[in-house]
Short mmCIF file of C-alpha atoms in Angstrom, two decimals:
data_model
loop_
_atom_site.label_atom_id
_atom_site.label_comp_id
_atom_site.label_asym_id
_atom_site.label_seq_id
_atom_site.Cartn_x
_atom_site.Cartn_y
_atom_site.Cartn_z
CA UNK K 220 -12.77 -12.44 5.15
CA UNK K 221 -11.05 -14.77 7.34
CA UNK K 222 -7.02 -15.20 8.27
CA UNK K 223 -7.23 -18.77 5.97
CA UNK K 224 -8.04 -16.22 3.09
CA UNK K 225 -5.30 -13.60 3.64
CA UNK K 226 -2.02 -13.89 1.81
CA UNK K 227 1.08 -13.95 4.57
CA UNK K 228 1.31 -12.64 7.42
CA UNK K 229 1.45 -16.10 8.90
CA UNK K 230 2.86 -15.29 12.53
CA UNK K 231 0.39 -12.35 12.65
CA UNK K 232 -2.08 -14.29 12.15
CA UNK K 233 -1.42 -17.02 14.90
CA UNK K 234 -0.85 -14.08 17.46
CA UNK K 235 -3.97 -12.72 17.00
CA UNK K 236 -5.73 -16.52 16.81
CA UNK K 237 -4.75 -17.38 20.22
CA UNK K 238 -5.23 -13.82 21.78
CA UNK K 239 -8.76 -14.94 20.53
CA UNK K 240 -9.22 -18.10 21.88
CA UNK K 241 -7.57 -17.55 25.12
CA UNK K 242 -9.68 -14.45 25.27
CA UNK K 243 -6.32 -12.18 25.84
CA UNK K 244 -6.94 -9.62 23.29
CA UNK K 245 -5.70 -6.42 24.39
CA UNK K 246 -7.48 -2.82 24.82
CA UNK K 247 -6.08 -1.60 21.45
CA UNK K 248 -4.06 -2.74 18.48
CA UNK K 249 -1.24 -0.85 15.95
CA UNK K 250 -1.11 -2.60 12.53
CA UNK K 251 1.87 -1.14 11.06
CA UNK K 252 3.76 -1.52 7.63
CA UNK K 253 3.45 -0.65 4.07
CA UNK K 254 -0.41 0.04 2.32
CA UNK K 255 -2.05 -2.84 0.80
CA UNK K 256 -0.04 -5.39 1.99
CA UNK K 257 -3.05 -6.57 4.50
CA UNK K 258 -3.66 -4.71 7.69
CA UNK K 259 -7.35 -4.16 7.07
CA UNK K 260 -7.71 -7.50 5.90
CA UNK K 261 -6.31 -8.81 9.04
CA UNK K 262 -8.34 -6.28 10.64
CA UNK K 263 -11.55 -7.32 9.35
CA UNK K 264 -11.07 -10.69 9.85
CA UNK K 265 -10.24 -10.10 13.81
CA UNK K 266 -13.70 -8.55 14.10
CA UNK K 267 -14.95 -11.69 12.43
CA UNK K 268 -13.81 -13.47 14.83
CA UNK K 269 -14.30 -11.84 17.66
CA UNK K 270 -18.23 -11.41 16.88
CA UNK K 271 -18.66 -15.05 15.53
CA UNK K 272 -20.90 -17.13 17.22
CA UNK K 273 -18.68 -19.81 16.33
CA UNK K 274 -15.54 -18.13 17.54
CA UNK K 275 -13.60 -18.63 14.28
CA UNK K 276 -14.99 -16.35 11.91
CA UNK K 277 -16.98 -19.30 10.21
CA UNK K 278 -18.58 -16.86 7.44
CA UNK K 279 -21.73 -18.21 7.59
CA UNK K 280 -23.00 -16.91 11.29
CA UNK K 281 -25.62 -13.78 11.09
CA UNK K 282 -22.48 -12.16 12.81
CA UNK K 283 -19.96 -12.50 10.37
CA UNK K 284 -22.21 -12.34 7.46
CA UNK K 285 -23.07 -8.25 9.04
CA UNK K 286 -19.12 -7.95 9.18
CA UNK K 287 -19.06 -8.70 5.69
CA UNK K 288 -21.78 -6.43 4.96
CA UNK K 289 -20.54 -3.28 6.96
CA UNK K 290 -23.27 -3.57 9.21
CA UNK K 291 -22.81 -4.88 12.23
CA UNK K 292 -23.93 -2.47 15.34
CA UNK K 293 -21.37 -2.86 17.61
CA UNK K 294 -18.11 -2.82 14.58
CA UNK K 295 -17.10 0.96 14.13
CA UNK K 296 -15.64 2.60 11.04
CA UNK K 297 -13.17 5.69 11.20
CA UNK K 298 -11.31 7.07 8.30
CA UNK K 299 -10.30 10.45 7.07
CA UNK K 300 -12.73 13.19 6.07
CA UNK K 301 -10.66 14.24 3.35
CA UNK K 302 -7.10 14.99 4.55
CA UNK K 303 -7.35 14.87 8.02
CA UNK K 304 -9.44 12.35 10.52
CA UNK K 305 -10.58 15.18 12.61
CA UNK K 306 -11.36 15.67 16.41
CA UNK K 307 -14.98 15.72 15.67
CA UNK K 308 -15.18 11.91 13.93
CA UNK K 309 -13.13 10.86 17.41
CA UNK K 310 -15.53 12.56 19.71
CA UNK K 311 -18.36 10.77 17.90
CA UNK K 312 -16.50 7.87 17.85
CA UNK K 313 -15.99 7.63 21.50
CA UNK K 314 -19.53 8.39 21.88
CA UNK K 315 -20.29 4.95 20.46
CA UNK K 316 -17.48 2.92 22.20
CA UNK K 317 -18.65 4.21 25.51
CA UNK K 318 -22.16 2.72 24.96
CA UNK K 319 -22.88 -1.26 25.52
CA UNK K 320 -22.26 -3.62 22.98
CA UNK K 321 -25.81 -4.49 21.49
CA UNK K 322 -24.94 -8.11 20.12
CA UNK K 323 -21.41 -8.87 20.61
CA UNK K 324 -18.98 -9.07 23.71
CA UNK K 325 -17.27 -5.88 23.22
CA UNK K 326 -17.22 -2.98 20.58
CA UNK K 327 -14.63 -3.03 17.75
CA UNK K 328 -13.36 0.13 16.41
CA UNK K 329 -11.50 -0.09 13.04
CA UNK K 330 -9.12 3.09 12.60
CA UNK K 331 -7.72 3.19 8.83
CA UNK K 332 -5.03 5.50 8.06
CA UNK K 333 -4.79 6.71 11.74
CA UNK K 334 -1.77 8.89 10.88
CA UNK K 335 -3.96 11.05 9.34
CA UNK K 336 -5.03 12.42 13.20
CA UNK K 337 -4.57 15.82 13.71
CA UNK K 338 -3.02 16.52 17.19
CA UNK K 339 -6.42 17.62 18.48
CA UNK K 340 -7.78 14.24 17.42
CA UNK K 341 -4.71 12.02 18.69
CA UNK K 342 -5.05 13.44 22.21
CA UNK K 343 -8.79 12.89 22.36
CA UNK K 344 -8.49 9.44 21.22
CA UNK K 345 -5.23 9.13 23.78
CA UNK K 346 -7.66 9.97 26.37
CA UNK K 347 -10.03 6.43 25.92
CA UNK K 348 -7.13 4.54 25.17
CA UNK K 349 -5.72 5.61 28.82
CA UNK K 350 -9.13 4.77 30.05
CA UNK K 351 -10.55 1.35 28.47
CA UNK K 352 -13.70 0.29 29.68
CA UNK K 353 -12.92 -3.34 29.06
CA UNK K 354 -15.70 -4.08 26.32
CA UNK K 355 -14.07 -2.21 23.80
CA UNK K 356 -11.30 -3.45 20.92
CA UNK K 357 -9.54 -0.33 19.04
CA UNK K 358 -7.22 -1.11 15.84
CA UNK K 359 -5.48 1.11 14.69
CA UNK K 360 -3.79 0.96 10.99
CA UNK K 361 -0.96 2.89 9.61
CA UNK K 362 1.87 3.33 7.22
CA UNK K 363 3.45 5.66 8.56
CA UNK K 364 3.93 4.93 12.83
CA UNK K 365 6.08 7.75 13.30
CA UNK K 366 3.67 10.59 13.06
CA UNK K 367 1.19 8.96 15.41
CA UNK K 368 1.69 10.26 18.83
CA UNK K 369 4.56 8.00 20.64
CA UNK K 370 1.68 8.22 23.84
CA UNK K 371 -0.63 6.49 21.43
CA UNK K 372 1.74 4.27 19.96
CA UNK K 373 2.80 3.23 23.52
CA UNK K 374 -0.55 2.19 24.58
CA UNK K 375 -1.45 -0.17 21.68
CA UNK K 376 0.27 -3.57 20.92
CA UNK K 377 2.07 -3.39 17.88
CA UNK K 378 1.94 -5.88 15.17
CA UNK K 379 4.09 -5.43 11.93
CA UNK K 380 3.14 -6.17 8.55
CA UNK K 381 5.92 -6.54 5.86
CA UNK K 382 5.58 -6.47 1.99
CA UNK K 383 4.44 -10.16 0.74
CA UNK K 384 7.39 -11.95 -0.96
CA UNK K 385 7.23 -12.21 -4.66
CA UNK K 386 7.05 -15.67 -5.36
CA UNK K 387 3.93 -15.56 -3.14
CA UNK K 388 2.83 -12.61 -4.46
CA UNK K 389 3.48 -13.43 -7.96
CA UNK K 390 1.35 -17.08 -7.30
CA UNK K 391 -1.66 -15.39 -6.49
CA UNK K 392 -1.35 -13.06 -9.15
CA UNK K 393 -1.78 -15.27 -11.74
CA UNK K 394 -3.41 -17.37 -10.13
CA UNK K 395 -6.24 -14.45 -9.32
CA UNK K 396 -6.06 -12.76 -12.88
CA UNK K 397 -4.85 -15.60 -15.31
CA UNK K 398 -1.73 -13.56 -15.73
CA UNK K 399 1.18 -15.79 -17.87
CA UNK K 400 4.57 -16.18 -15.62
CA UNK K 401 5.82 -13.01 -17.25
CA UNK K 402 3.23 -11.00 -16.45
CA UNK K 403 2.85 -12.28 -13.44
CA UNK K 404 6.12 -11.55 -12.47
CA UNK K 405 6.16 -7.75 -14.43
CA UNK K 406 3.04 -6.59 -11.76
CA UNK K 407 4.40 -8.76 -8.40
CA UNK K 408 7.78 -6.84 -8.51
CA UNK K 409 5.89 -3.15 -9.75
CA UNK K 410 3.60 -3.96 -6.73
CA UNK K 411 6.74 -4.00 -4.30
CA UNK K 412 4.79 -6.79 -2.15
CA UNK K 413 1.22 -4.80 -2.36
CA UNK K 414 -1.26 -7.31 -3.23
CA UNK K 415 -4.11 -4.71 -3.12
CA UNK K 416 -1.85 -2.30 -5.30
CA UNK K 417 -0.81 -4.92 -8.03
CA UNK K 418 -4.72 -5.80 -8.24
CA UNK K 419 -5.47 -2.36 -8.66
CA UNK K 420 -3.02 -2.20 -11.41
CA UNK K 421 -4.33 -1.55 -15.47
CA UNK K 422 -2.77 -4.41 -17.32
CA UNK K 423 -3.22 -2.68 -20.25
CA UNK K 424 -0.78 0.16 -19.46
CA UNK K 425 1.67 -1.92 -17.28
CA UNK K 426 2.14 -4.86 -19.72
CA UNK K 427 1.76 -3.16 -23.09
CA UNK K 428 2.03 0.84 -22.81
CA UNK K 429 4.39 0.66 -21.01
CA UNK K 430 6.53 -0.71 -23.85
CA UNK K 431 5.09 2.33 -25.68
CA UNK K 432 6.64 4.94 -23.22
CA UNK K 433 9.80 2.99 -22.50
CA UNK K 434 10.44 3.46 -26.27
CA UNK K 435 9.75 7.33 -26.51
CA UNK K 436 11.89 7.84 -23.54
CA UNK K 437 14.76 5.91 -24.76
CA UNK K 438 14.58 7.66 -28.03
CA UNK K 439 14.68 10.95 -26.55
CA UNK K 440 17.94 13.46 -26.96
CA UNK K 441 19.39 16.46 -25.94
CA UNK K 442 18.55 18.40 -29.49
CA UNK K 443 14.73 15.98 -29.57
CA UNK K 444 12.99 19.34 -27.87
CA UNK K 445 9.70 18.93 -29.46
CA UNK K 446 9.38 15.32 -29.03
CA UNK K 447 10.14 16.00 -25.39
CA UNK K 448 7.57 18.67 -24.80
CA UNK K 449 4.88 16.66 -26.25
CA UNK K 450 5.64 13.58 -24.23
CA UNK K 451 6.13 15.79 -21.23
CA UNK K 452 2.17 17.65 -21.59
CA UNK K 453 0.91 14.32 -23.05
CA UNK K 454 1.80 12.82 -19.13
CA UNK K 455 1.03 15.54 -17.51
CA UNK K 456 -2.52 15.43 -18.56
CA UNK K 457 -3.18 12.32 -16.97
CA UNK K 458 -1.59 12.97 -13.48
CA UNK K 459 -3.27 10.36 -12.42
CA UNK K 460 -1.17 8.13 -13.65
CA UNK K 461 2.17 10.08 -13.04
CA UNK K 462 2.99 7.96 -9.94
CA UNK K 463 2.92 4.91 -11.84
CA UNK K 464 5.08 6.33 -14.89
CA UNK K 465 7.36 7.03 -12.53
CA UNK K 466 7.15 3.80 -11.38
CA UNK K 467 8.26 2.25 -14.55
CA UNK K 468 10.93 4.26 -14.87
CA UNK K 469 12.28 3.50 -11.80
CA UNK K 470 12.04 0.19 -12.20
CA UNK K 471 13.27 0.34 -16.21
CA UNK K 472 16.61 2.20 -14.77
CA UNK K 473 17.20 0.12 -12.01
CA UNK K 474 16.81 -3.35 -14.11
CA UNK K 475 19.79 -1.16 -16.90
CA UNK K 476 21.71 -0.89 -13.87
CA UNK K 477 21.71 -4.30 -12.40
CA UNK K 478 22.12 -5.48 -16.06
CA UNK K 479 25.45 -3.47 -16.32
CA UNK K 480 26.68 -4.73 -12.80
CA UNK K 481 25.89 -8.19 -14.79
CA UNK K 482 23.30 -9.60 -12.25
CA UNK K 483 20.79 -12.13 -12.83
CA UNK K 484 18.18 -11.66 -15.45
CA UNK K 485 15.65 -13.16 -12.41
CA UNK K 486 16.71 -10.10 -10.49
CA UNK K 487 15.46 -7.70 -13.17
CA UNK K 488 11.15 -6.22 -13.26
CA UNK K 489 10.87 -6.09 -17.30
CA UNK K 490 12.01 -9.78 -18.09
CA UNK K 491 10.33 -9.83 -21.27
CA UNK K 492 12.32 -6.89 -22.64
CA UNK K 493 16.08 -8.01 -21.94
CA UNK K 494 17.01 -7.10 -25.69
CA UNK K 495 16.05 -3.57 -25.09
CA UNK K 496 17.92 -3.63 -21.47
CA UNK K 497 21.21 -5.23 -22.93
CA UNK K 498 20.53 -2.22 -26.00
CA UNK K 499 20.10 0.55 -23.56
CA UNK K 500 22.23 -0.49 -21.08
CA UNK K 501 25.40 -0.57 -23.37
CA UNK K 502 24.94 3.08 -24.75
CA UNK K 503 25.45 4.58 -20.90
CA UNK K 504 28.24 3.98 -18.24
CA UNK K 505 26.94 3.24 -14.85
CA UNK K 506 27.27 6.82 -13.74
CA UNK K 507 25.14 7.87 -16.95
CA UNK K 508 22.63 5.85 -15.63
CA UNK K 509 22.75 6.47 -11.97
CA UNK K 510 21.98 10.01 -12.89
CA UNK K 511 19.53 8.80 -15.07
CA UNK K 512 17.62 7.07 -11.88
CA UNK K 513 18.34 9.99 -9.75
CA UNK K 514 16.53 12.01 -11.66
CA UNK K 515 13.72 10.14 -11.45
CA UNK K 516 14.16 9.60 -7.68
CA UNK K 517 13.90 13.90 -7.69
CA UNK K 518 11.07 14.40 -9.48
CA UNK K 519 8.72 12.02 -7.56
CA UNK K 520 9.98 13.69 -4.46
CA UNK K 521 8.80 17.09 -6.21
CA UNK K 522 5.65 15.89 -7.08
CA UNK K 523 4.97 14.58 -3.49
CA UNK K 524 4.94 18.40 -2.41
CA UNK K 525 2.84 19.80 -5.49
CA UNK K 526 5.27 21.48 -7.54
CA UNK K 527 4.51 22.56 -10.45
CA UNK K 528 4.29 18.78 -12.08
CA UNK K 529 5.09 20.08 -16.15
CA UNK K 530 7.93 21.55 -15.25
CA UNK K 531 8.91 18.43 -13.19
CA UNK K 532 8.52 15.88 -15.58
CA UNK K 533 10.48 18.25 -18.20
CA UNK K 534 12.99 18.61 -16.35
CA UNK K 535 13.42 14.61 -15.53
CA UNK K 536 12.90 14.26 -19.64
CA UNK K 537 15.86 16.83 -20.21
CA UNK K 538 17.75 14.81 -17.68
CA UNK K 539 16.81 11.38 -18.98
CA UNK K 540 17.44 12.55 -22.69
CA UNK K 541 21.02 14.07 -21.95
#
Protein backbone atom coordinates (compact mmCIF):
# COMPACT_ATOMS: atom_id res chain seq x y z
CA UNK A 1 0.00 0.00 0.00
CA UNK A 2 1.32 3.31 -0.67
CA UNK A 3 -0.16 7.10 0.21
CA UNK A 4 -0.87 7.41 -3.97
CA UNK A 5 -3.31 4.43 -3.22
CA UNK A 6 -5.16 5.73 -0.13
CA UNK A 7 -8.38 7.64 -0.52
CA UNK A 8 -8.00 11.35 1.32
CA UNK A 9 -6.28 12.24 3.79
CA UNK A 10 -4.29 14.47 1.48
CA UNK A 11 -2.51 16.85 4.11
CA UNK A 12 -1.77 13.71 6.20
CA UNK A 13 -0.23 12.35 3.78
CA UNK A 14 2.25 15.24 2.78
CA UNK A 15 3.13 15.59 6.61
CA UNK A 16 4.20 12.35 6.93
CA UNK A 17 6.07 12.47 3.19
CA UNK A 18 8.37 15.12 4.18
CA UNK A 19 8.92 13.93 7.86
CA UNK A 20 10.27 11.05 5.61
CA UNK A 21 12.42 12.62 3.37
CA UNK A 22 13.84 15.13 5.66
CA UNK A 23 14.34 12.21 7.97
CA UNK A 24 12.26 14.18 10.89
CA UNK A 25 9.96 11.48 11.84
CA UNK A 26 9.25 11.61 15.37
CA UNK A 27 9.65 8.88 18.33
CA UNK A 28 5.92 7.98 18.16
CA UNK A 29 2.76 8.74 16.25
CA UNK A 30 -1.33 9.05 17.34
CA UNK A 31 -3.58 8.38 14.30
CA UNK A 32 -6.82 9.47 15.53
CA UNK A 33 -10.46 9.60 14.05
CA UNK A 34 -13.27 7.41 13.13
CA UNK A 35 -12.59 3.29 12.14
CA UNK A 36 -12.06 2.53 8.61
CA UNK A 37 -11.62 5.72 7.36
CA UNK A 38 -7.63 4.95 6.83
CA UNK A 39 -5.31 5.09 9.76
CA UNK A 40 -3.82 1.67 9.19
CA UNK A 41 -3.63 2.27 5.69
CA UNK A 42 -1.65 5.32 6.26
CA UNK A 43 0.09 3.36 8.75
CA UNK A 44 1.20 0.68 6.60
CA UNK A 45 2.20 2.69 4.00
CA UNK A 46 4.64 4.86 6.47
CA UNK A 47 6.43 1.61 7.22
CA UNK A 48 6.69 1.20 3.48
CA UNK A 49 8.37 3.91 3.25
CA UNK A 50 10.41 4.09 5.85
CA UNK A 51 11.95 0.46 5.05
CA UNK A 52 12.11 1.04 1.19
CA UNK A 53 15.26 0.90 -0.32
CA UNK A 54 14.01 3.38 -2.58
CA UNK A 55 12.70 5.70 0.07
CA UNK A 56 9.19 6.00 -1.43
CA UNK A 57 7.54 2.89 -0.81
CA UNK A 58 8.15 1.79 -4.54
CA UNK A 59 6.28 -1.73 -4.01
CA UNK A 60 8.56 -3.59 -5.77
CA UNK A 61 11.81 -3.49 -3.24
CA UNK A 62 12.34 -6.98 -1.16
CA UNK A 63 11.44 -4.40 1.68
CA UNK A 64 8.19 -3.35 0.81
CA UNK A 65 7.18 -6.48 -0.84
CA UNK A 66 7.82 -8.19 3.25
CA UNK A 67 5.59 -5.12 4.40
CA UNK A 68 3.04 -6.30 2.19
CA UNK A 69 3.44 -9.74 3.26
CA UNK A 70 3.44 -9.19 7.15
CA UNK A 71 6.83 -10.24 7.35
CA UNK A 72 9.25 -7.98 7.67
CA UNK A 73 11.67 -8.50 10.93
CA UNK A 74 12.07 -5.30 12.14
CA UNK A 75 7.83 -4.08 11.49
CA UNK A 76 5.90 -5.07 14.79
CA UNK A 77 2.24 -5.97 15.12
CA UNK A 78 0.13 -5.25 18.39
CA UNK A 79 -3.55 -5.64 18.67
CA UNK A 80 -5.99 -6.80 21.25
CA UNK A 81 -6.09 -10.32 22.68
CA UNK A 82 -9.66 -10.33 22.80
CA UNK A 83 -10.97 -7.30 24.73
CA UNK A 84 -8.11 -5.90 26.14
CA UNK A 85 -4.30 -5.39 24.64
CA UNK A 86 -2.78 -6.56 27.80
CA UNK A 87 0.49 -5.69 29.78
CA UNK A 88 1.98 -8.91 28.73
CA UNK A 89 1.75 -8.24 24.60
CA UNK A 90 3.54 -4.63 25.68
CA UNK A 91 6.26 -6.23 27.69
CA UNK A 92 6.95 -8.51 24.74
CA UNK A 93 6.62 -5.85 22.58
CA UNK A 94 9.22 -3.73 24.13
CA UNK A 95 11.34 -6.68 24.22
CA UNK A 96 11.58 -6.46 20.44
CA UNK A 97 11.85 -2.61 20.05
CA UNK A 98 14.75 -2.61 22.41
CA UNK A 99 16.73 -5.01 20.13
CA UNK A 100 18.63 -3.66 16.78
CA UNK A 101 16.93 -3.31 13.72
CA UNK A 102 18.05 -6.42 11.55
CA UNK A 103 17.44 -4.81 7.97
CA UNK A 104 15.99 -1.48 8.27
CA UNK A 105 17.05 1.90 10.00
CA UNK A 106 14.85 1.70 12.91
CA UNK A 107 12.01 -0.65 14.24
CA UNK A 108 8.34 0.17 13.46
CA UNK A 109 5.74 -0.75 15.87
CA UNK A 110 2.11 -0.68 14.55
CA UNK A 111 -0.43 -0.32 17.61
CA UNK A 112 -4.19 -0.93 16.28
CA UNK A 113 -6.94 -0.11 18.51
CA UNK A 114 -4.54 1.20 21.26
CA UNK A 115 -7.52 2.30 23.40
CA UNK A 116 -8.02 -1.04 24.12
CA UNK A 117 -4.78 -0.74 26.82
CA UNK A 118 -5.55 -1.58 30.11
CA UNK A 119 -3.92 0.90 32.60
CA UNK A 120 -1.26 -1.68 33.43
CA UNK A 121 -0.41 -1.81 29.73
CA UNK A 122 -0.61 2.11 29.02
CA UNK A 123 1.94 2.81 31.76
CA UNK A 124 4.35 0.15 30.58
CA UNK A 125 4.21 1.33 27.13
CA UNK A 126 4.40 5.17 28.69
CA UNK A 127 7.58 4.05 30.09
CA UNK A 128 9.53 3.46 26.31
CA UNK A 129 7.78 6.21 24.94
CA UNK A 130 9.52 8.50 27.81
CA UNK A 131 12.65 6.70 26.92
CA UNK A 132 13.15 6.31 22.94
CA UNK A 133 16.17 4.79 21.92
CA UNK A 134 16.20 6.67 18.64
CA UNK A 135 15.87 3.56 16.19
CA UNK A 136 12.49 2.95 17.02
CA UNK A 137 9.00 4.39 15.22
CA UNK A 138 5.70 3.63 17.45
CA UNK A 139 2.10 4.38 15.81
CA UNK A 140 -0.37 4.31 17.59
CA UNK A 141 -4.17 4.07 16.14
CA UNK A 142 -7.39 4.89 17.79
CA UNK A 143 -10.98 5.88 17.67
CA UNK A 144 -11.46 6.75 20.63
CA UNK A 145 -8.24 9.34 22.03
CA UNK A 146 -9.85 10.06 25.13
CA UNK A 147 -9.41 6.85 26.99
CA UNK A 148 -5.73 6.62 26.12
CA UNK A 149 -3.71 7.98 28.88
CA UNK A 150 -3.36 12.01 28.34
CA UNK A 151 0.72 11.05 29.37
CA UNK A 152 0.63 8.88 26.30
CA UNK A 153 -1.28 11.04 24.21
CA UNK A 154 1.15 13.90 25.13
CA UNK A 155 4.17 12.15 24.00
CA UNK A 156 3.07 11.14 20.46
CA UNK A 157 2.39 13.60 17.53
CA UNK A 158 -1.05 13.59 16.69
CA UNK A 159 -2.42 13.34 13.28
CA UNK A 160 -6.28 13.41 12.66
CA UNK A 161 -8.16 11.48 10.30
CA UNK A 162 -11.74 12.64 9.34
CA UNK A 163 -14.57 10.62 7.58
CA UNK A 164 -13.90 10.71 3.59
CA UNK A 165 -16.44 13.04 1.88
CA UNK A 166 -19.15 11.39 -0.05
CA UNK A 167 -18.68 12.39 -3.41
CA UNK A 168 -15.19 10.86 -2.96
CA UNK A 169 -16.36 8.16 -1.22
CA UNK A 170 -19.23 7.47 -3.38
CA UNK A 171 -16.53 7.61 -6.69
CA UNK A 172 -14.62 4.88 -5.48
CA UNK A 173 -17.47 2.96 -4.60
CA UNK A 174 -18.65 2.40 -7.77
CA UNK A 175 -15.91 2.71 -9.21
CA UNK A 176 -14.43 -0.40 -6.90
CA UNK A 177 -17.74 -2.55 -7.00
CA UNK A 178 -19.56 -1.47 -10.30
CA UNK A 179 -22.23 -0.05 -8.08
CA UNK A 180 -24.96 2.24 -10.37
CA UNK A 181 -25.06 6.08 -8.99
CA UNK A 182 -27.88 5.02 -6.71
CA UNK A 183 -26.31 2.48 -5.14
CA UNK A 184 -23.42 4.05 -4.98
CA UNK A 185 -24.73 6.77 -3.22
CA UNK A 186 -27.28 4.33 -0.80
CA UNK A 187 -23.73 2.56 0.76
CA UNK A 188 -21.33 6.03 0.67
CA UNK A 189 -23.86 7.86 2.99
CA UNK A 190 -24.72 4.26 5.24
CA UNK A 191 -20.85 4.13 5.43
CA UNK A 192 -20.76 7.71 7.14
CA UNK A 193 -17.24 8.29 5.28
CA UNK A 194 -15.87 4.54 6.17
CA UNK A 195 -14.46 3.24 3.08
CA UNK A 196 -13.43 -0.06 4.79
CA UNK A 197 -17.05 -0.25 6.37
CA UNK A 198 -19.07 0.47 3.08
CA UNK A 199 -16.75 -2.35 1.41
CA UNK A 200 -17.56 -4.58 4.06
CA UNK A 201 -21.14 -3.92 3.46
CA UNK A 202 -23.70 -7.03 1.92
CA UNK A 203 -25.27 -5.42 -1.06
CA UNK A 204 -27.75 -7.80 -0.97
CA UNK A 205 -29.28 -6.71 2.36
CA UNK A 206 -28.46 -2.94 2.04
CA UNK A 207 -29.83 -2.41 -1.52
CA UNK A 208 -32.67 -4.92 -1.64
CA UNK A 209 -33.67 -6.26 2.02
CA UNK A 210 -33.59 -3.52 3.17
CA UNK A 211 -36.65 -2.51 1.14
CA UNK A 212 -38.05 -5.73 2.66
CA UNK A 213 -37.73 -4.52 6.36
CA UNK A 214 -38.47 -0.88 5.65
CA UNK A 215 -41.88 -2.24 4.49
CA UNK A 216 -42.69 -4.52 7.59
CA UNK A 217 -41.76 -1.72 9.82
CA UNK A 218 -43.83 0.82 8.19
CA UNK A 219 -46.73 -1.51 8.20
CA UNK A 220 -46.51 -2.15 11.74
CA UNK A 221 -49.36 -0.81 14.41
CA UNK A 222 -50.20 -0.47 17.79
CA UNK A 223 -52.98 -3.53 17.70
CA UNK A 224 -50.21 -5.57 14.76
CA UNK A 225 -48.78 -7.60 18.08
CA UNK A 226 -48.01 -10.74 16.32
CA UNK A 227 -46.54 -9.29 13.32
CA UNK A 228 -44.33 -7.35 15.70
CA UNK A 229 -43.11 -10.25 17.76
CA UNK A 230 -42.15 -12.18 14.79
CA UNK A 231 -40.21 -9.38 13.19
CA UNK A 232 -38.76 -8.60 16.56
CA UNK A 233 -37.25 -12.67 17.19
CA UNK A 234 -36.78 -12.91 13.38
CA UNK A 235 -33.85 -9.85 14.03
CA UNK A 236 -32.88 -10.88 16.96
CA UNK A 237 -31.62 -14.11 15.65
CA UNK A 238 -29.19 -12.61 13.53
CA UNK A 239 -27.58 -10.09 16.00
CA UNK A 240 -25.10 -9.84 13.86
CA UNK A 241 -26.66 -7.80 11.81
CA UNK A 242 -28.63 -5.70 14.47
CA UNK A 243 -26.14 -2.78 14.20
CA UNK A 244 -26.76 -2.40 10.68
CA UNK A 245 -30.74 -2.64 10.98
CA UNK A 246 -30.41 -0.08 13.14
CA UNK A 247 -28.54 1.62 10.80
CA UNK A 248 -31.23 1.74 8.26
CA UNK A 249 -33.54 2.87 10.42
CA UNK A 250 -31.73 5.61 11.42
CA UNK A 251 -31.03 6.64 8.32
CA UNK A 252 -34.88 5.77 6.90
CA UNK A 253 -36.18 8.28 9.86
CA UNK A 254 -33.83 10.84 9.42
CA UNK A 255 -34.32 11.06 5.38
CA UNK A 256 -38.76 11.26 6.65
CA UNK A 257 -37.60 14.01 8.64
CA UNK A 258 -35.56 16.10 6.34
CA UNK A 259 -38.31 15.29 3.76
CA UNK A 260 -40.96 16.97 6.08
CA UNK A 261 -38.60 20.03 6.82
CA UNK A 262 -38.78 19.98 2.77
CA UNK A 263 -34.96 19.65 2.14
CA UNK A 264 -33.29 18.47 -0.84
CA UNK A 265 -33.94 15.04 -2.16
CA UNK A 266 -29.74 15.02 -2.61
CA UNK A 267 -29.67 15.42 1.13
CA UNK A 268 -31.67 12.23 1.75
CA UNK A 269 -29.64 8.16 2.09
CA UNK A 270 -32.65 6.09 0.33
CA UNK A 271 -32.94 8.20 -2.99
CA UNK A 272 -34.42 5.48 -4.82
CA UNK A 273 -37.41 5.20 -2.47
CA UNK A 274 -38.73 8.97 -2.35
CA UNK A 275 -42.41 7.65 -3.05
CA UNK A 276 -42.33 5.68 0.08
CA UNK A 277 -40.59 8.79 2.05
CA UNK A 278 -43.18 11.42 0.69
CA UNK A 279 -45.97 8.26 1.78
CA UNK A 280 -44.55 7.84 5.19
CA UNK A 281 -43.59 11.05 5.85
CA UNK A 282 -47.15 12.58 5.41
CA UNK A 283 -48.93 10.07 7.87
CA UNK A 284 -46.63 11.55 11.00
CA UNK A 285 -46.02 15.20 12.26
CA UNK A 286 -42.44 15.98 12.87
CA UNK A 287 -42.72 15.23 16.55
CA UNK A 288 -44.26 11.68 15.57
CA UNK A 289 -41.27 11.12 13.89
CA UNK A 290 -38.66 12.58 16.11
CA UNK A 291 -39.87 10.08 18.60
CA UNK A 292 -39.83 7.68 16.07
CA UNK A 293 -35.81 8.31 15.60
CA UNK A 294 -35.34 8.60 19.25
CA UNK A 295 -36.31 5.47 19.76
CA UNK A 296 -34.04 4.13 17.65
CA UNK A 297 -31.23 6.37 18.97
CA UNK A 298 -32.23 4.35 22.64
CA UNK A 299 -32.12 1.11 21.67
CA UNK A 300 -28.66 1.11 19.98
CA UNK A 301 -27.42 2.78 23.10
CA UNK A 302 -29.00 -0.37 25.02
CA UNK A 303 -27.55 -2.74 22.92
CA UNK A 304 -24.03 -1.14 23.26
CA UNK A 305 -24.18 -2.29 27.06
CA UNK A 306 -25.74 -5.90 26.45
CA UNK A 307 -29.16 -5.60 27.50
CA UNK A 308 -31.26 -7.94 26.96
CA UNK A 309 -31.40 -7.25 22.90
CA UNK A 310 -35.35 -8.97 22.36
CA UNK A 311 -36.68 -6.94 24.63
CA UNK A 312 -34.82 -3.93 23.05
CA UNK A 313 -35.77 -4.23 19.68
CA UNK A 314 -39.56 -4.84 20.97
CA UNK A 315 -39.66 -2.19 22.64
CA UNK A 316 -38.22 0.20 19.62
CA UNK A 317 -41.01 -1.88 17.36
CA UNK A 318 -43.83 -0.87 19.95
CA UNK A 319 -42.42 2.58 19.73
CA UNK A 320 -41.98 2.71 15.97
CA UNK A 321 -45.53 1.07 15.45
CA UNK A 322 -47.42 3.60 17.85
Amino acid sequence: MTFARILGHERQKDILRRAVKSNRLAQAYLFEGPDGVGKELMAQALARMVFCADGDGCGDCPACRKVDHHNHPDLHLLEADGKFIKIEQVRELQREMALRPLEAPRKIALIVGAERMNQAAGNALLKTLEEPNGASLFILMTHQPERLLSTIRSRCQRLQFGHLPLEKLKQALTEKLGLDDTEGHLLATLAEGSFKKALGRDREFFIEQRRELLKRVTALSAGSVLPLFELAKQLNDDKESLPDVLELLLAFYRDLLLFAHARPEQELVNIDLMEKIRREAGRHNVTALLRKLEAVIECRRHLERNVNSQLAIEVLLMRLAA
